[in-house]
């Protein structure tokens, strides 16, 4: 079965991917100068994001009272590193959260009731207020969201992808049907959107084509049908590289080759990284040879492929092959485990900014690590 | 619901009835007769446990105790816990409790349990009990706070504050003698106060740590008695009383006992002042004595009675009203117990508590995953509970459904049953069916198929496919790209093959590739595996296609169709359709044979 296969790890990764052994592997260089703190909050956080300052963050939390919580730096008499500044109640559980375009004070949150909420964070990052509510998926859940310039793209559990133009306040349906969409990311400067669905397929949609086109530009099939694609991450610099995380705990790197129809996307590398579904993946926004991936099994892995950058240089071709797509990726990478508890709780999401990372755990803990050494 | 019996003459719906909705809530329906038809008020009541579990501080408590619980089960996987480990885990639990319950009765009970049953017997009992009093009695703190606030109005003479003497006595009763002595030295003490403070300062609690040094306490008490005889304390009645307490006089202790909130808080001082050399079996007798000294009668036997009687199981059953205390304490005890006979009954108790607690957690939608962990520790019955509860879990979102499915699949793996192509356990089938049906109702065919695929036994897929074949429009079927990903699985059942073929047909049709579409349709119609229930529908489709589209059939297809129309199964189909098809086929045939000559066919 799919799960039985997933339980077996590739030897390289098993030393840390297995939660029980995580405590034995020191995260040497990465965390040697890092400081950690943690915070226990009243709700289960499902998504988290740094705001423009690294000492403030916004987190979307699940029931009993679904809400958005804003945290800022602690004052002198606080026990913990952050203090709650504001909150906004939501009518249903949030599924995802992203900020609108480059504007870090406007957040979009799709909910289980099929609607999308837009909230504004104050300039001084001390308050949040609800701004707008749009119903995008009647009768289903709005599961994931991506924002490009002034457009919001929302995927739902009915397979529908809706694009909303925030300026003109009009929406159009990009695709009507398919398996439930689980995750989404934008590539190529906003022209292409990648969606991962419950069947494990990753579809690439060209947003410039008219809305009557219901077939995706490209489809990347999963290795095992039914192994849901649960997380996607777009490379911040190289617009053709896409990383996908699956329910079995494996991840793939895909060369999407933009709009070149002669070269369909290819899955270049696949690894079994964790023993549970991948909840979030993200390349470091600046140092893109670093990838972070979290999973339901409680692991949070830092993948350093910088050493492999040299291996990609080829005298025969003029283009520099990305370390993520090269065949020597696994053997030359360094893996660090960021969660070293004996029995770590599910990591629902994380956020990276410069040398800090915020981790949202299912046991209502928010962990903060700063001072990571990244190359 | 209402109790209508069959055959009753006058039937009247009760105006008011209730039914239990789930573990956590009850729904009451009240019909308002005066307001005419259809006016009902519906109220949902949540059980106290449910609302308790909703409180954020209790939920934090539950989560943190769960974290300690899992560390304990990991540590005790290979062998029973040592005393040091047991005490360490016990302290972790206690610190979690203290943060939520503050220093209430529950923490004192846990603390005493830890002292009597987990701590190795390295120090005399008197030492342990005094330590217990010092660490967990919270009354002195409360009075101290009152005193501090009163102090502002009497800055120079603290002994004029109304709560002063009470505070000092409480500190003495709780064995916190250094605090008592510093209180006595406050301000400008008179001779008696100074003398008592000095005496208290001479007392060294380290004497209690070893049997050999206990006689020092006897000496200290003797000196105190001599001082009393000399009249050092006679100037101050309060001081006299305190000295009497320190000398272990029953009457003095009884008089001040009302300052303490519970009778068992007298035990440490009584042991310290009068019964320092005791063996544990005598504790029960001392407890009884303390009860009698306690002037306010408190007849109800409580957990402290059982603890002083060293009855572990009795103590645990007294604690059962606080489910999270009893379950964790019993679990910790089970992992520590070396005595096999004793641990059999502990095991029983632990199992039933784990099941009760795990089930209660399931009633609360955000805590059910913790409930799974507890139930897995409760043996076979616990695992069955998990399966049953997963079937009843309200699947309020895709996320919950997927996490529940994961638990169900992992349970199956734990049993060593293979997933693919074989069994699915009941919980998996239940969850998958619920989600597929939900999607089917909303006419979301692809999500329904994706969910149904998760049931490896294939039953769910069969039902979903049949439903799609019955209800979906041609256009919708043509959009089911997902079925291309099924690979070889489409051959596993005839209905799935049919759906796949219909998808290909509608897709080709949509893409204006009429020749291919027709070919596929003909192949499908003539296929021996075609479920007969769909024959009508398909033949209609075929007719429509032949009448409206320009595509032509090749000779082979025509002959296969003509053969099909002669089969006995076709007798059940609408004959007019068959006739129309026959006409079209014959026309097509003639076109094939003599493409330039138009032939009209007349029906006989």
XYZ file of N, CA and C in Angstrom, chain A residues 1-4 7 20 40-44 46 62-64 93-95 112 139-141 157-159 176-180 182 198-199 201 214-216 219 221-222 225-226 228 230 247 275-277 279 296-297 342-343 346 348 362-364, chain B residues 53-54 56-57 59-60 63-64 66-67 70-71 74-75 77 99 364-367 369 373 396-400 402-403 405-406 409-410 413 418-420 435 438-439 444 446-447 450-451 453-454 456 476 479-482 485-486 507 510-511:
348
model
N 0.845 -1.181 0.000
C 0.000 0.000 0.000
C 0.881 1.232 0.000
N 0.253 2.298 -0.335
C 0.968 3.566 -0.422
C 1.627 3.909 0.902
N 0.881 3.724 1.968
C 1.422 4.070 3.270
C 2.537 3.130 3.685
N 2.368 1.850 3.387
C 3.406 0.894 3.764
C 4.696 1.264 3.058
N 6.408 4.150 4.712
C 7.025 3.929 6.011
C 8.510 3.612 5.881
N 11.618 9.350 16.503
C 12.248 8.851 17.723
C 13.740 9.139 17.760
N 2.972 29.147 24.360
C 1.792 28.287 24.313
C 0.580 29.185 24.151
N -0.173 28.961 23.079
C -1.319 29.838 22.877
C -2.614 29.068 23.128
N -3.734 29.789 23.065
C -5.011 29.186 23.415
C -5.681 28.396 22.314
N -5.144 28.438 21.116
C -5.799 27.761 19.994
C -4.788 26.943 19.221
N -5.298 26.106 18.308
C -4.395 25.338 17.455
C -4.081 26.150 16.215
N -2.910 26.938 12.540
C -2.747 26.147 11.333
C -1.855 26.818 10.304
N -7.440 27.241 14.413
C -8.643 26.430 14.271
C -9.538 26.532 15.490
N -10.694 25.915 15.410
C -11.686 25.950 16.474
C -11.203 25.412 17.779
N -11.981 25.470 18.871
C -13.391 25.804 18.929
C -13.727 27.224 18.455
N -13.288 27.356 10.240
C -11.861 27.047 10.308
C -11.111 27.589 9.093
N -9.940 28.171 9.304
C -9.140 28.648 8.171
C -8.341 27.493 7.574
N -8.139 27.538 6.259
C -7.367 26.489 5.606
C -5.987 26.955 5.170
N -13.176 27.055 5.625
C -13.866 25.792 5.393
C -15.279 26.009 4.847
N -20.822 25.682 -1.201
C -21.046 24.266 -0.938
C -19.788 23.443 -0.758
N -18.634 24.055 -0.891
C -17.395 23.297 -0.698
C -16.459 24.137 0.156
N -15.233 23.672 0.337
C -14.273 24.432 1.135
C -13.340 25.215 0.227
N -12.144 22.567 -2.492
C -12.227 21.119 -2.363
C -13.126 20.513 -3.440
N -13.755 21.354 -4.260
C -14.549 20.833 -5.377
C -13.743 20.854 -6.666
N -12.459 21.190 -6.566
C -11.625 21.196 -7.752
C -11.671 22.492 -8.543
N -13.254 24.490 -13.593
C -14.493 24.179 -12.911
C -14.470 22.903 -12.090
N -13.719 21.950 -12.518
C -13.864 20.666 -11.832
C -12.565 19.900 -11.751
N -12.573 18.875 -10.995
C -11.390 18.044 -10.811
C -11.368 17.598 -9.367
N -10.358 16.876 -9.017
C -10.244 16.434 -7.628
C -9.986 17.640 -6.740
N -10.303 17.532 -5.478
C -10.165 18.637 -4.537
C -8.750 19.188 -4.524
N -5.571 20.960 -2.945
C -5.036 21.030 -1.601
C -4.061 22.175 -1.394
N -5.960 16.254 -4.501
C -6.032 15.106 -3.627
C -5.655 13.809 -4.335
N -5.721 13.810 -5.661
C -5.330 12.602 -6.377
C -3.826 12.538 -6.541
N -2.128 14.843 -8.328
C -1.693 15.490 -9.565
C -1.339 16.939 -9.317
N -10.556 24.764 -19.939
C -10.673 24.059 -18.670
C -9.573 23.040 -18.446
N -8.773 22.838 -19.471
C -7.710 21.866 -19.211
C -6.458 22.616 -18.785
N -5.736 22.046 -17.875
C -4.518 22.715 -17.431
C -3.481 22.692 -18.543
N 0.099 18.726 -16.775
C -0.229 17.964 -15.579
C 0.949 17.082 -15.224
N 1.840 13.893 -13.135
C 1.174 12.817 -12.403
C 2.001 12.388 -11.205
N 1.352 11.899 -10.192
C 2.103 11.455 -9.022
C 2.693 10.077 -9.275
N -0.917 7.046 -7.601
C -2.190 7.748 -7.691
C -2.892 7.728 -6.344
N -3.400 8.864 -5.942
C -4.082 8.920 -4.656
C -3.189 9.422 -3.544
N -2.019 12.254 -2.176
C -2.355 13.673 -2.328
C -1.123 14.557 -2.338
N 0.153 17.666 -0.973
C -0.308 18.479 0.153
C 0.433 19.802 0.312
N 1.313 13.322 0.552
C 0.743 12.752 1.763
C 1.590 11.605 2.302
N 7.602 10.579 7.467
C 6.697 9.434 7.518
C 5.240 9.861 7.589
N 5.013 11.150 7.416
C 3.627 11.608 7.425
C 3.456 12.662 6.353
N 2.221 13.103 6.085
C 1.993 14.098 5.038
C 2.816 15.363 5.267
N 3.218 19.095 5.451
C 2.244 20.167 5.678
C 2.640 21.476 5.015
N 3.353 16.150 9.260
C 2.433 15.735 10.320
C 3.153 14.871 11.354
N 4.244 14.216 10.961
C 4.941 13.369 11.920
C 5.787 14.181 12.889
N 11.652 14.284 21.645
C 11.486 12.830 21.561
C 10.174 12.471 20.875
N 9.184 13.264 21.106
C 7.858 12.977 20.574
C 7.269 14.288 20.074
N 2.716 17.484 15.683
C 2.557 17.820 14.268
C 2.905 19.279 14.012
N 2.183 22.248 11.765
C 1.183 22.628 10.773
C 1.730 23.601 9.733
N 0.739 21.696 16.240
C -0.650 21.340 16.494
C -1.005 21.302 17.976
N 0.020 21.229 18.851
C -0.277 21.175 20.286
C -0.340 22.568 20.895
N -0.683 23.546 20.056
C -0.890 24.932 20.484
C 0.408 25.643 20.847
N -14.239 21.175 28.611
C -13.160 20.962 27.662
C -13.022 22.116 26.678
N -14.026 22.974 26.613
C -13.914 24.107 25.699
C -13.108 25.239 26.306
N -10.229 27.406 27.420
C -8.844 27.387 26.920
C -7.834 26.901 27.948
N -8.025 27.254 29.223
C -7.021 26.836 30.200
C -7.084 25.329 30.447
N -8.018 23.201 28.186
C -7.465 22.570 26.984
C -5.943 22.592 27.021
N -5.386 23.685 27.532
C -3.927 23.739 27.657
C -3.470 22.663 28.626
N -3.550 19.318 26.957
C -2.448 19.142 26.000
C -1.120 18.933 26.693
N -0.881 19.707 27.752
C 0.405 19.562 28.421
C 0.508 18.238 29.159
N -0.939 15.603 28.251
C -0.759 14.608 27.189
C 0.713 14.497 26.813
N 1.407 15.637 26.782
C 2.827 15.616 26.435
C 3.610 14.803 27.473
N 2.879 11.057 27.001
C 3.606 10.377 25.931
C 5.066 10.167 26.305
N 5.670 11.133 27.006
C 7.056 10.908 27.448
C 7.116 9.710 28.378
N 6.869 6.475 26.423
C 8.111 6.182 25.697
C 9.167 5.658 26.668
N 9.277 6.334 27.819
C 10.295 5.937 28.792
C 10.040 4.550 29.355
N 8.668 2.006 27.815
C 8.478 0.965 26.780
C 9.267 -0.290 27.083
N -0.092 25.213 37.327
C -0.297 26.394 36.497
C -1.774 26.654 36.249
N -14.919 15.977 21.939
C -14.549 17.349 21.657
C -13.710 17.391 20.392
N -14.211 18.089 19.391
C -13.616 17.963 18.066
C -12.153 18.352 17.968
N -11.664 19.207 18.834
C -10.261 19.556 18.625
C -9.320 18.690 19.448
N -9.870 17.804 20.274
C -8.999 17.015 21.151
C -8.992 15.533 20.809
N -7.597 13.723 18.606
C -6.329 13.046 18.300
C -5.569 12.678 19.567
N -4.352 8.573 21.297
C -3.151 8.131 22.021
C -3.498 7.428 23.315
N -16.063 17.549 10.148
C -16.508 18.898 9.814
C -15.685 19.568 8.729
N -14.546 18.990 8.377
C -13.775 19.581 7.287
C -12.943 18.495 6.623
N -12.398 18.825 5.461
C -11.546 17.868 4.740
C -10.327 17.525 5.601
N -9.812 18.505 6.299
C -8.630 18.286 7.130
C -8.907 17.232 8.192
N -10.039 17.392 8.909
C -10.393 16.437 9.950
C -10.555 15.053 9.343
N -9.202 13.820 6.689
C -7.938 13.222 6.293
C -7.119 12.778 7.485
N -7.137 13.559 8.544
C -6.390 13.138 9.726
C -7.024 11.874 10.314
N -8.675 9.646 8.669
C -8.364 8.549 7.756
C -6.961 8.036 8.020
N -6.061 8.955 8.260
C -4.685 8.574 8.532
C -4.614 7.709 9.783
N -5.964 4.293 8.939
C -5.030 3.504 8.132
C -3.847 3.044 8.960
N -3.377 3.892 9.880
C -2.256 3.507 10.721
C -2.643 2.406 11.681
N -2.404 -0.740 9.823
C -1.034 -1.179 9.630
C -0.482 -1.796 10.885
N -2.499 -5.877 5.261
C -2.085 -5.144 4.068
C -3.210 -4.278 3.543
N -2.878 -3.103 3.045
C -3.903 -2.179 2.570
C -4.327 -2.401 1.140
N -3.355 -2.368 0.260
C -3.682 -2.366 -1.170
C -4.331 -3.659 -1.633
N -17.350 10.885 3.229
C -16.843 11.985 2.409
C -17.272 11.848 0.955
N -20.887 12.813 0.635
C -21.029 14.267 0.772
C -20.760 14.957 -0.560
N -19.700 14.497 -1.213
C -19.360 15.108 -2.502
C -20.371 14.730 -3.573
N -20.247 16.788 -6.933
C -18.810 16.987 -7.171
C -18.224 15.606 -7.451
N -15.560 14.377 -9.306
C -14.134 14.041 -9.180
C -13.692 13.918 -7.724
N -14.062 14.864 -6.859
C -13.702 14.683 -5.449
C -14.298 13.404 -4.863
N -12.122 10.555 -5.971
C -10.818 10.568 -5.304
C -10.927 10.018 -3.895
N -12.000 10.406 -3.208
C -12.191 9.882 -1.857
C -12.473 8.385 -1.906
N -11.605 6.216 -3.896
C -10.412 5.444 -4.254
C -9.626 5.005 -3.031
N -9.793 5.747 -1.928
C -9.045 5.438 -0.719
C -9.503 4.156 -0.053
N -9.640 0.613 -0.171
C -8.974 -0.382 -1.001
C -9.814 -1.617 -1.273
N -20.485 16.533 -17.830
C -19.741 16.357 -16.584
C -18.852 15.127 -16.655
N -15.642 15.641 -18.311
C -14.632 16.436 -17.612
C -13.910 15.665 -16.527
N -14.240 14.373 -16.401
C -13.620 13.596 -15.334
C -12.222 13.111 -15.692
N -11.325 14.068 -15.902
C -9.969 13.687 -16.312
C -9.296 12.772 -15.330
N -9.733 12.873 -14.118
C -9.068 12.119 -13.067
C -9.098 10.625 -13.332
N -6.136 8.728 -14.539
C -5.062 8.385 -13.622
C -5.274 7.047 -12.931
N -6.450 6.487 -13.109
C -6.720 5.233 -12.410
C -5.901 4.079 -12.954
N -15.371 13.129 -24.059
C -14.232 14.001 -24.279
C -13.943 14.161 -25.762
N -16.524 16.328 -27.296
C -16.301 17.736 -26.982
C -15.192 18.305 -27.836
N -14.172 17.474 -28.082
C -13.039 17.944 -28.865
C -13.296 17.837 -30.357
